[in-house]
Amino acid sequence: MTQKSKAMGPIPPAYAAEEGMLLIGGRGAAALADEAGDTPLFAYDAAMLDARVASLAAVLPDRCDIHYAMKANPFAPLLRHMAGLVDGFDIASVGELDRALAAGVDPAHISFAGPGKRDAELAVALEQGVTIHLESEGEARRLLALAGRTGRTPRVAVRVNPDFDLKGSGMRMGGGAKPFGVDADRAADLARAMIDAGADWRGWHIFAGSQSLDGAAIIAMQAQTVALAARLSDAVGAAPPLVNLGGGFGVPYFPGDTALDIAPIGTALGEAIGAAIAGEGAILADSRFALELGRWLVAEAGVYLTRVIDVKQSHGETFAVVDGGLHHQLAASGNFGTVVRRNYPVAIANRFGQPAADQPVSVVGCLCTPLDRLADQVLLPPVKEGDLVAIFMAGAYGASASPASFLGHEPAVQMLVTGDGDYILD
Ligand SMILES: *Cc1c(COP(=O)(O)O)cnc(C)c1O
């Protein structure tokens, strides 16, 4: 009986094999699992991070910086590596602030966004001198009260809830009623009030969406964002030192997804800024700009490796049961912000590139819940006990975005594989 198989997302083209063994950072996946001491593990390829940032820097206008939104992956060795590559870190909690500082990031290059910042968090941010992205008038009031008590000058940007959103974006963060930022029609008043109160106003933060693979939509969103920043700045009557344009660059996870072509996006951004400054947006003439990206910078560089414990049959279907699962890699199970479950790119790491068996196999995790399905009826080379399954696009929203304590299994090991084939565990 032949069963119908389901497609999977595209394996990132940069991955290769040597004698059938998947290489990550030039090292064989099985050797990395041995070094880690146990499976499952996340292996991150530092050279891929380098290449990713360099490719973006090459196409962005000179006046546009690259920020890393560290919630995508806060693994300490990866943060230390990213700190040497990008111009700024975007954080969303004091826990992330601690990690960014420990990674050696200069507080002057850290910006702190996110709703619900507590007074204690605002106080730490104020003391460290990071830029606080104000999410509401109430937050601004609490910050000014703290600043008054401590005599410190707060560095602030105003996060704007734009009246548009990123078309085709996986997660909409702007347009209409939102818990993020201050509505565009009140943003200038808040910035003016902060300047009048003696704050160091750093500019605007306008984030309109995430995970878009539609280059034209990103280009349109960036042009709208530049225009909005110019309009708001005119209303304030002050030039913003920095306009954080948000991000939204998506990565291919699923069947039919194709990678963004970033060159036209970079070119269009340069043109949009140039046109704004030459026209209605002259107030931005000396401003810098920034893109804040999480997944686009790190997703592809990570692979989740998990070992096959059991291969079993049920009603004519084959299941490979692995020692990992949704407690480490929730997104691959389809339970992290997706409506319809689709397959991430997966492979048998120790038979990489080899012909697929006729029968599809489902890769299921070791958690006792039907939600724990890492790949549904995919075509892979014949699977055996002891094989290593590789789940790609695991560098973002993996270990730190999964319910690690659900069902009491051990957390996954994480390692950064550096350029010389060496690795760092923490
Ligand atoms: C989560 C987040 C990001 C990063 O999103 P990605 O889709 O991973 O690039 C950037 N900026 C803000 C404000 C965020 O909340």
Tab-separated table of C-alpha atoms and ligand atoms in Angstrom:
chain	number	residue	atom	x	y	z
A	1	MET	CA	0.000	0.000	0.000
A	2	THR	CA	1.437	3.378	-0.923
A	3	GLN	CA	0.459	6.228	1.210
A	4	LYS	CA	0.384	9.830	0.232
A	5	SER	CA	3.310	11.872	1.458
A	6	LYS	CA	3.320	15.517	2.484
A	7	ALA	CA	5.797	18.117	1.318
A	8	MET	CA	8.271	19.811	3.598
A	9	GLY	CA	9.880	23.231	3.619
A	10	PRO	CA	13.070	23.836	1.652
A	11	ILE	CA	16.337	22.718	3.249
A	12	PRO	CA	18.574	25.816	3.356
A	13	PRO	CA	20.843	25.485	0.324
A	14	ALA	CA	23.999	26.275	2.303
A	15	TYR	CA	23.965	22.862	4.034
A	16	ALA	CA	26.136	20.130	2.563
A	17	ALA	CA	27.277	16.660	3.525
A	18	GLU	CA	30.472	14.654	3.540
A	19	GLU	CA	30.039	10.938	2.918
A	20	GLY	CA	26.356	11.247	3.667
A	21	MET	CA	26.873	13.100	6.970
A	22	LEU	CA	25.331	16.555	7.318
A	23	LEU	CA	27.949	19.204	8.073
A	24	ILE	CA	27.291	22.092	10.451
A	25	GLY	CA	30.108	24.614	10.630
A	26	GLY	CA	32.303	22.138	8.803
A	27	ARG	CA	31.713	19.413	11.414
A	28	GLY	CA	29.734	16.236	10.970
A	29	ALA	CA	26.413	16.177	12.797
A	30	ALA	CA	27.191	12.851	14.522
A	31	ALA	CA	30.535	14.157	15.799
A	32	LEU	CA	28.784	17.249	17.185
A	33	ALA	CA	26.232	15.052	18.951
A	34	ASP	CA	29.122	13.081	20.474
A	35	GLU	CA	30.831	16.272	21.623
A	36	ALA	CA	27.589	17.534	23.122
A	37	GLY	CA	27.475	14.347	25.170
A	38	ASP	CA	23.836	13.699	24.415
A	39	THR	CA	21.014	14.364	22.021
A	40	PRO	CA	18.927	16.375	21.396
A	41	LEU	CA	20.969	19.439	20.635
A	42	PHE	CA	20.825	22.722	18.804
A	43	ALA	CA	23.928	23.429	16.731
A	44	TYR	CA	24.441	26.964	15.428
A	45	ASP	CA	26.894	27.704	12.641
A	46	ALA	CA	28.823	30.918	13.386
A	47	ALA	CA	30.088	31.276	9.821
A	48	MET	CA	26.503	31.333	8.574
A	49	LEU	CA	25.716	34.158	10.992
A	50	ASP	CA	28.707	36.085	9.642
A	51	ALA	CA	27.609	35.528	6.059
A	52	ARG	CA	24.063	36.534	6.798
A	53	VAL	CA	24.927	39.849	8.430
A	54	ALA	CA	27.544	40.638	5.773
A	55	SER	CA	25.081	39.985	2.948
A	56	LEU	CA	22.589	42.392	4.481
A	57	ALA	CA	25.144	45.077	5.283
A	58	ALA	CA	26.265	44.921	1.656
A	59	VAL	CA	22.843	45.922	0.327
A	60	LEU	CA	21.633	48.423	2.949
A	61	PRO	CA	22.216	52.136	2.579
A	62	ASP	CA	25.180	53.405	4.639
A	63	ARG	CA	22.930	55.302	6.973
A	64	CYS	CA	20.997	52.174	7.962
A	65	ASP	CA	22.204	50.042	10.868
A	66	ILE	CA	21.413	46.410	11.640
A	67	HIS	CA	19.991	45.544	15.052
A	68	TYR	CA	19.544	42.061	16.420
A	69	ALA	CA	16.192	41.367	18.121
A	70	MET	CA	17.628	38.949	20.639
A	71	LYS	CA	14.385	37.240	21.595
A	72	ALA	CA	14.922	35.141	18.458
A	73	ASN	CA	17.878	33.420	20.108
A	74	PRO	CA	19.397	34.458	23.441
A	75	PHE	CA	22.009	31.656	23.699
A	76	ALA	CA	25.018	33.328	25.345
A	77	PRO	CA	27.777	32.267	22.900
A	78	LEU	CA	25.568	33.258	19.985
A	79	LEU	CA	24.908	36.646	21.600
A	80	ARG	CA	28.633	37.213	22.085
A	81	HIS	CA	29.148	36.370	18.445
A	82	MET	CA	26.317	38.617	17.252
A	83	ALA	CA	27.625	41.458	19.436
A	84	GLY	CA	30.652	41.613	17.167
A	85	LEU	CA	28.565	41.670	14.004
A	86	VAL	CA	25.610	44.031	14.446
A	87	ASP	CA	25.204	47.696	15.392
A	88	GLY	CA	22.668	47.272	18.163
A	89	PHE	CA	20.656	44.853	20.250
A	90	ASP	CA	16.914	45.116	20.752
A	91	ILE	CA	15.725	43.663	24.023
A	92	ALA	CA	12.313	43.172	25.581
A	93	SER	CA	13.011	42.453	29.256
A	94	VAL	CA	15.593	43.059	31.951
A	95	GLY	CA	16.509	39.378	31.681
A	96	GLU	CA	17.493	40.049	28.087
A	97	LEU	CA	19.306	43.197	29.185
A	98	ASP	CA	21.436	41.150	31.588
A	99	ARG	CA	22.286	38.714	28.820
A	100	ALA	CA	23.109	41.477	26.345
A	101	LEU	CA	25.398	43.202	28.859
A	102	ALA	CA	27.051	39.880	29.688
A	103	ALA	CA	27.665	39.403	25.961
A	104	GLY	CA	29.589	42.671	25.964
A	105	VAL	CA	27.058	44.909	24.233
A	106	ASP	CA	27.526	48.621	24.961
A	107	PRO	CA	24.366	49.904	26.733
A	108	ALA	CA	24.372	52.848	24.324
A	109	HIS	CA	23.598	50.321	21.579
A	110	ILE	CA	20.757	48.604	23.390
A	111	SER	CA	17.108	49.504	22.995
A	112	PHE	CA	14.406	48.194	25.250
A	113	ALA	CA	10.917	47.787	23.767
A	114	GLY	CA	7.956	45.743	24.899
A	115	PRO	CA	4.698	46.361	26.728
A	116	GLY	CA	4.385	45.973	30.479
A	117	LYS	CA	7.801	47.153	31.614
A	118	ARG	CA	7.718	47.200	35.402
A	119	ASP	CA	9.098	50.054	37.446
A	120	ALA	CA	11.979	47.859	38.564
A	121	GLU	CA	12.827	47.147	34.929
A	122	LEU	CA	12.573	50.808	33.952
A	123	ALA	CA	14.875	51.663	36.860
A	124	VAL	CA	17.548	49.225	35.688
A	125	ALA	CA	17.257	50.440	32.106
A	126	LEU	CA	17.537	54.040	33.285
A	127	GLU	CA	20.574	53.268	35.379
A	128	GLN	CA	22.284	51.404	32.528
A	129	GLY	CA	21.539	54.189	30.066
A	130	VAL	CA	19.827	52.021	27.479
A	131	THR	CA	17.243	53.544	25.161
A	132	ILE	CA	13.761	52.874	26.466
A	133	HIS	CA	11.111	52.524	23.788
A	134	LEU	CA	7.987	53.988	25.312
A	135	GLU	CA	4.934	51.846	24.717
A	136	SER	CA	2.374	54.185	26.302
A	137	GLU	CA	1.841	57.503	28.016
A	138	GLY	CA	1.499	55.652	31.316
A	139	GLU	CA	4.888	54.074	30.905
A	140	ALA	CA	6.352	57.498	30.065
A	141	ARG	CA	4.851	58.935	33.249
A	142	ARG	CA	6.303	56.157	35.384
A	143	LEU	CA	9.711	56.570	33.749
A	144	LEU	CA	9.763	60.326	34.324
A	145	ALA	CA	8.841	59.795	37.968
A	146	LEU	CA	11.771	57.381	38.362
A	147	ALA	CA	14.075	59.764	36.530
A	148	GLY	CA	13.003	62.568	38.846
A	149	ARG	CA	13.807	60.484	41.902
A	150	THR	CA	17.221	59.363	40.670
A	151	GLY	CA	18.291	62.523	38.845
A	152	ARG	CA	19.112	60.533	35.713
A	153	THR	CA	18.229	61.661	32.209
A	154	PRO	CA	16.241	58.946	30.457
A	155	ARG	CA	17.127	58.024	26.901
A	156	VAL	CA	13.854	57.368	25.139
A	157	ALA	CA	12.347	56.604	21.781
A	158	VAL	CA	8.640	56.543	21.129
A	159	ARG	CA	7.245	53.323	19.759
A	160	VAL	CA	4.533	54.122	17.276
A	161	ASN	CA	1.589	51.914	16.457
A	162	PRO	CA	1.420	52.716	12.761
A	163	ASP	CA	-1.850	53.005	10.867
A	164	PHE	CA	-0.629	50.404	8.389
A	165	ASP	CA	0.669	46.895	8.708
A	166	LEU	CA	3.007	44.642	6.810
A	167	LYS	CA	0.991	42.924	4.120
A	168	GLY	CA	1.329	39.141	4.113
A	169	SER	CA	3.143	39.213	7.410
A	170	GLY	CA	3.019	36.121	9.609
A	171	MET	CA	2.461	38.089	12.776
A	172	ARG	CA	0.787	41.450	12.513
A	173	MET	CA	2.080	44.005	14.966
A	174	GLY	CA	0.676	47.274	13.626
A	175	GLY	CA	-2.523	48.730	12.165
A	176	GLY	CA	-5.639	49.119	14.250
A	177	ALA	CA	-5.940	48.503	17.976
A	178	LYS	CA	-2.720	47.014	19.358
A	179	PRO	CA	-1.043	46.603	22.752
A	180	PHE	CA	2.238	47.773	21.158
A	181	GLY	CA	3.325	51.380	20.918
A	182	VAL	CA	1.356	54.605	20.976
A	183	ASP	CA	-1.161	55.266	18.230
A	184	ALA	CA	0.370	57.362	15.468
A	185	ASP	CA	-1.988	60.279	16.111
A	186	ARG	CA	-0.686	60.651	19.687
A	187	ALA	CA	2.990	59.803	19.138
A	188	ALA	CA	4.212	63.320	18.361
A	189	ASP	CA	2.580	64.722	21.506
A	190	LEU	CA	4.336	62.106	23.606
A	191	ALA	CA	7.731	62.782	22.009
A	192	ARG	CA	7.263	66.540	22.522
A	193	ALA	CA	6.282	66.013	26.162
A	194	MET	CA	9.382	63.893	26.761
A	195	ILE	CA	11.658	66.480	25.185
A	196	ASP	CA	10.013	69.212	27.273
A	197	ALA	CA	10.532	67.084	30.375
A	198	GLY	CA	14.266	66.990	29.660
A	199	ALA	CA	14.541	63.443	28.322
A	200	ASP	CA	17.144	62.549	25.721
A	201	TRP	CA	14.837	61.813	22.787
A	202	ARG	CA	16.433	59.243	20.478
A	203	GLY	CA	13.692	59.007	17.865
A	204	TRP	CA	11.062	56.595	16.632
A	205	HIS	CA	10.426	52.891	16.673
A	206	ILE	CA	7.899	51.794	14.076
A	207	PHE	CA	7.423	48.045	13.779
A	208	ALA	CA	4.659	46.918	11.457
A	209	GLY	CA	5.008	43.152	11.258
A	210	SER	CA	7.060	40.022	11.086
A	211	GLN	CA	7.858	36.969	8.939
A	212	SER	CA	7.082	38.393	5.499
A	213	LEU	CA	8.451	36.703	2.385
A	214	ASP	CA	6.901	39.351	0.158
A	215	GLY	CA	9.679	41.743	-0.870
A	216	ALA	CA	7.266	44.201	-2.482
A	217	ALA	CA	5.238	44.371	0.729
A	218	ILE	CA	8.376	45.050	2.763
A	219	ILE	CA	9.454	47.776	0.342
A	220	ALA	CA	6.018	49.411	0.565
A	221	MET	CA	6.022	49.145	4.363
A	222	GLN	CA	9.478	50.708	4.629
A	223	ALA	CA	8.472	53.646	2.422
A	224	GLN	CA	5.355	54.213	4.549
A	225	THR	CA	7.475	53.984	7.686
A	226	VAL	CA	9.981	56.578	6.479
A	227	ALA	CA	7.129	58.899	5.498
A	228	LEU	CA	5.434	58.451	8.869
A	229	ALA	CA	8.686	59.156	10.723
A	230	ALA	CA	9.099	62.362	8.724
A	231	ARG	CA	5.526	63.475	9.389
A	232	LEU	CA	5.759	62.782	13.102
A	233	SER	CA	9.132	64.532	13.372
A	234	ASP	CA	7.701	67.612	11.688
A	235	ALA	CA	4.854	67.584	14.169
A	236	VAL	CA	7.360	67.429	17.043
A	237	GLY	CA	9.569	70.027	15.416
A	238	ALA	CA	12.715	68.026	16.136
A	239	ALA	CA	14.896	65.733	14.067
A	240	PRO	CA	15.087	62.142	15.335
A	241	PRO	CA	18.646	60.867	15.815
A	242	LEU	CA	17.479	57.349	14.896
A	243	VAL	CA	14.470	55.924	13.118
A	244	ASN	CA	14.042	52.230	13.854
A	245	LEU	CA	12.107	50.986	10.837
A	246	GLY	CA	11.181	47.628	12.327
A	247	GLY	CA	12.021	44.514	10.390
A	248	GLY	CA	9.646	41.912	9.134
A	249	PHE	CA	12.091	39.952	6.981
A	250	GLY	CA	10.796	36.402	6.839
A	251	VAL	CA	12.544	33.109	6.247
A	252	PRO	CA	11.303	30.062	4.305
A	253	TYR	CA	9.936	27.432	6.678
A	254	PHE	CA	7.266	25.665	4.678
A	255	PRO	CA	6.577	24.016	1.308
A	256	GLY	CA	6.443	26.628	-1.433
A	257	ASP	CA	8.195	29.319	0.627
A	258	THR	CA	11.022	31.090	-1.160
A	259	ALA	CA	13.782	33.160	0.410
A	260	LEU	CA	13.547	36.939	0.279
A	261	ASP	CA	15.664	38.712	-2.290
A	262	ILE	CA	17.216	41.410	-0.089
A	263	ALA	CA	19.112	43.397	-2.735
A	264	PRO	CA	16.019	45.161	-4.125
A	265	ILE	CA	14.826	45.841	-0.578
A	266	GLY	CA	18.098	47.551	0.289
A	267	THR	CA	18.064	49.581	-2.910
A	268	ALA	CA	14.456	50.639	-2.440
A	269	LEU	CA	15.124	51.669	1.149
A	270	GLY	CA	17.988	53.900	0.045
A	271	GLU	CA	15.699	55.436	-2.571
A	272	ALA	CA	12.828	55.907	-0.131
A	273	ILE	CA	15.070	57.688	2.364
A	274	GLY	CA	16.659	59.791	-0.380
A	275	ALA	CA	13.303	60.768	-1.844
A	276	ALA	CA	11.905	61.643	1.582
A	277	ILE	CA	14.831	63.882	2.418
A	278	ALA	CA	14.654	65.587	-0.984
A	279	GLY	CA	10.925	66.183	-0.492
A	280	GLU	CA	8.587	66.319	2.468
A	281	GLY	CA	10.967	64.487	4.793
A	282	ALA	CA	13.824	67.010	4.884
A	283	ILE	CA	13.762	66.836	8.677
A	284	LEU	CA	15.339	63.357	8.408
A	285	ALA	CA	18.416	64.675	6.586
A	286	ASP	CA	20.798	63.827	9.425
A	287	SER	CA	18.921	60.888	10.939
A	288	ARG	CA	20.228	57.369	11.054
A	289	PHE	CA	17.978	54.404	10.419
A	290	ALA	CA	17.954	50.840	11.689
A	291	LEU	CA	16.371	47.537	10.835
A	292	GLU	CA	15.689	45.214	13.746
A	293	LEU	CA	15.737	41.588	12.726
A	294	GLY	CA	15.505	38.379	14.654
A	295	ARG	CA	14.756	35.266	12.662
A	296	TRP	CA	16.205	36.489	9.382
A	297	LEU	CA	19.630	36.785	10.989
A	298	VAL	CA	19.705	33.514	12.924
A	299	ALA	CA	17.050	30.963	11.896
A	300	GLU	CA	18.932	29.334	9.060
A	301	ALA	CA	22.158	28.994	11.046
A	302	GLY	CA	20.576	26.572	13.528
A	303	VAL	CA	19.831	22.852	13.259
A	304	TYR	CA	18.015	20.806	15.874
A	305	LEU	CA	19.444	17.276	16.025
A	306	THR	CA	17.456	14.531	17.681
A	307	ARG	CA	18.031	10.780	17.716
A	308	VAL	CA	15.602	8.084	16.619
A	309	ILE	CA	14.692	5.910	19.615
A	310	ASP	CA	12.090	3.721	17.994
A	311	VAL	CA	10.628	3.024	14.580
A	312	LYS	CA	7.106	1.647	14.668
A	313	GLN	CA	4.127	0.920	12.482
A	314	SER	CA	0.500	1.744	13.071
A	315	HIS	CA	-2.295	1.107	10.591
A	316	GLY	CA	0.187	1.031	7.762
A	317	GLU	CA	1.955	4.247	8.729
A	318	THR	CA	5.574	4.497	9.877
A	319	PHE	CA	6.526	6.547	12.908
A	320	ALA	CA	10.072	7.483	13.859
A	321	VAL	CA	10.012	8.334	17.546
A	322	VAL	CA	12.842	10.654	18.520
A	323	ASP	CA	14.388	11.740	21.823
A	324	GLY	CA	13.434	15.397	21.222
A	325	GLY	CA	10.141	17.101	20.600
A	326	LEU	CA	8.017	20.168	20.904
A	327	HIS	CA	9.447	20.923	24.349
A	328	HIS	CA	12.582	22.103	22.500
A	329	GLN	CA	11.332	22.910	19.038
A	330	LEU	CA	7.712	23.944	19.431
A	331	ALA	CA	7.580	25.801	16.124
A	332	ALA	CA	8.336	22.691	14.048
A	333	SER	CA	5.321	20.984	15.631
A	334	GLY	CA	3.092	23.746	14.275
A	335	ASN	CA	2.068	25.055	17.670
A	336	PHE	CA	3.887	28.409	17.644
A	337	GLY	CA	1.811	30.986	15.805
A	338	THR	CA	0.759	28.920	12.808
A	339	VAL	CA	-2.843	28.219	11.883
A	340	VAL	CA	-2.365	25.177	9.669
A	341	ARG	CA	0.290	22.601	10.522
A	342	ARG	CA	2.910	22.298	7.769
A	343	ASN	CA	6.263	20.591	7.680
A	344	TYR	CA	9.549	22.281	8.467
A	345	PRO	CA	12.510	21.093	6.405
A	346	VAL	CA	13.883	17.879	7.916
A	347	ALA	CA	16.490	15.294	6.952
A	348	ILE	CA	18.224	12.219	8.259
A	349	ALA	CA	21.535	13.850	9.151
A	350	ASN	CA	23.536	10.644	8.731
A	351	ARG	CA	21.994	9.887	5.315
A	352	PHE	CA	21.886	13.436	4.021
A	353	GLY	CA	21.085	13.741	0.345
A	354	GLN	CA	20.413	10.019	-0.092
A	355	PRO	CA	17.349	8.758	-1.967
A	356	ALA	CA	14.058	8.656	-0.103
A	357	ALA	CA	12.215	5.466	0.762
A	358	ASP	CA	8.893	4.827	-1.022
A	359	GLN	CA	6.894	5.105	2.151
A	360	PRO	CA	6.516	8.352	4.053
A	361	VAL	CA	7.426	8.559	7.710
A	362	SER	CA	6.167	10.785	10.503
A	363	VAL	CA	8.747	12.032	12.980
A	364	VAL	CA	7.177	12.284	16.399
A	365	GLY	CA	8.686	13.518	19.635
A	366	CYS	CA	8.894	11.692	22.933
A	367	LEU	CA	6.139	13.692	24.625
A	368	CYS	CA	2.940	11.853	25.359
A	369	THR	CA	0.685	14.182	23.388
A	370	PRO	CA	-0.521	14.033	19.783
A	371	LEU	CA	0.695	17.618	19.370
A	372	ASP	CA	4.269	16.365	19.401
A	373	ARG	CA	4.736	15.746	15.698
A	374	LEU	CA	7.906	17.217	14.207
A	375	ALA	CA	7.315	16.019	10.647
A	376	ASP	CA	4.115	14.648	9.171
A	377	GLN	CA	4.332	11.917	6.506
A	378	VAL	CA	7.479	13.125	4.804
A	379	LEU	CA	9.680	11.244	2.388
A	380	LEU	CA	13.080	10.535	3.938
A	381	PRO	CA	15.744	7.896	3.362
A	382	PRO	CA	14.884	4.671	5.266
A	383	VAL	CA	14.901	5.498	8.983
A	384	LYS	CA	16.520	3.263	11.605
A	385	GLU	CA	16.971	3.333	15.351
A	386	GLY	CA	19.975	5.475	16.253
A	387	ASP	CA	19.678	7.751	13.216
A	388	LEU	CA	19.961	11.485	13.727
A	389	VAL	CA	17.066	13.580	12.500
A	390	ALA	CA	17.957	17.156	11.561
A	391	ILE	CA	15.278	19.824	11.751
A	392	PHE	CA	16.370	22.970	9.957
A	393	MET	CA	15.471	26.630	10.539
A	394	ALA	CA	16.022	25.997	14.228
A	395	GLY	CA	18.255	28.978	14.982
A	396	ALA	CA	15.334	31.256	15.899
A	397	TYR	CA	12.464	30.721	18.328
A	398	GLY	CA	13.668	27.230	19.191
A	399	ALA	CA	15.141	26.444	22.595
A	400	SER	CA	14.028	29.678	24.258
A	401	ALA	CA	10.537	29.715	22.729
A	402	SER	CA	9.518	26.173	23.619
A	403	PRO	CA	7.941	24.790	26.800
A	404	ALA	CA	11.132	23.127	28.080
A	405	SER	CA	9.670	21.920	31.356
A	406	PHE	CA	6.576	20.335	29.829
A	407	LEU	CA	6.708	16.622	30.723
A	408	GLY	CA	9.948	16.829	32.648
A	409	HIS	CA	12.526	15.970	30.008
A	410	GLU	CA	16.021	17.470	30.015
A	411	PRO	CA	16.609	20.743	28.167
A	412	ALA	CA	18.422	20.470	24.845
A	413	VAL	CA	22.150	21.082	24.679
A	414	GLN	CA	23.083	24.130	22.624
A	415	MET	CA	26.367	24.756	20.869
A	416	LEU	CA	27.870	27.428	18.673
A	417	VAL	CA	30.152	25.875	16.079
A	418	THR	CA	32.855	28.404	15.298
A	419	GLY	CA	34.730	28.951	12.066
A	420	ASP	CA	37.636	26.654	12.937
A	421	GLY	CA	35.250	23.756	13.554
A	422	ASP	CA	35.541	24.216	17.301
A	423	TYR	CA	32.441	24.636	19.432
A	424	ILE	CA	31.279	26.561	22.493
A	425	LEU	CA	28.690	25.092	24.817
A	426	ASP	CA	27.910	28.110	27.009
B	1	LIG	C1	9.949	39.976	17.800
B	1	LIG	C2	10.345	41.313	17.351
B	1	LIG	C3	11.318	41.441	16.356
B	1	LIG	C4	11.948	40.281	15.665
B	1	LIG	O1	11.056	39.629	14.836
B	1	LIG	P1	11.572	38.575	13.764
B	1	LIG	O2	10.364	38.160	13.045
B	1	LIG	O3	12.230	37.475	14.500
B	1	LIG	O4	12.556	39.293	12.891
B	1	LIG	C5	11.704	42.706	16.012
B	1	LIG	N1	11.172	43.787	16.608
B	1	LIG	C6	10.223	43.699	17.563
B	1	LIG	C7	9.680	44.920	18.163
B	1	LIG	C8	9.788	42.473	17.956
B	1	LIG	O5	8.822	42.380	18.888
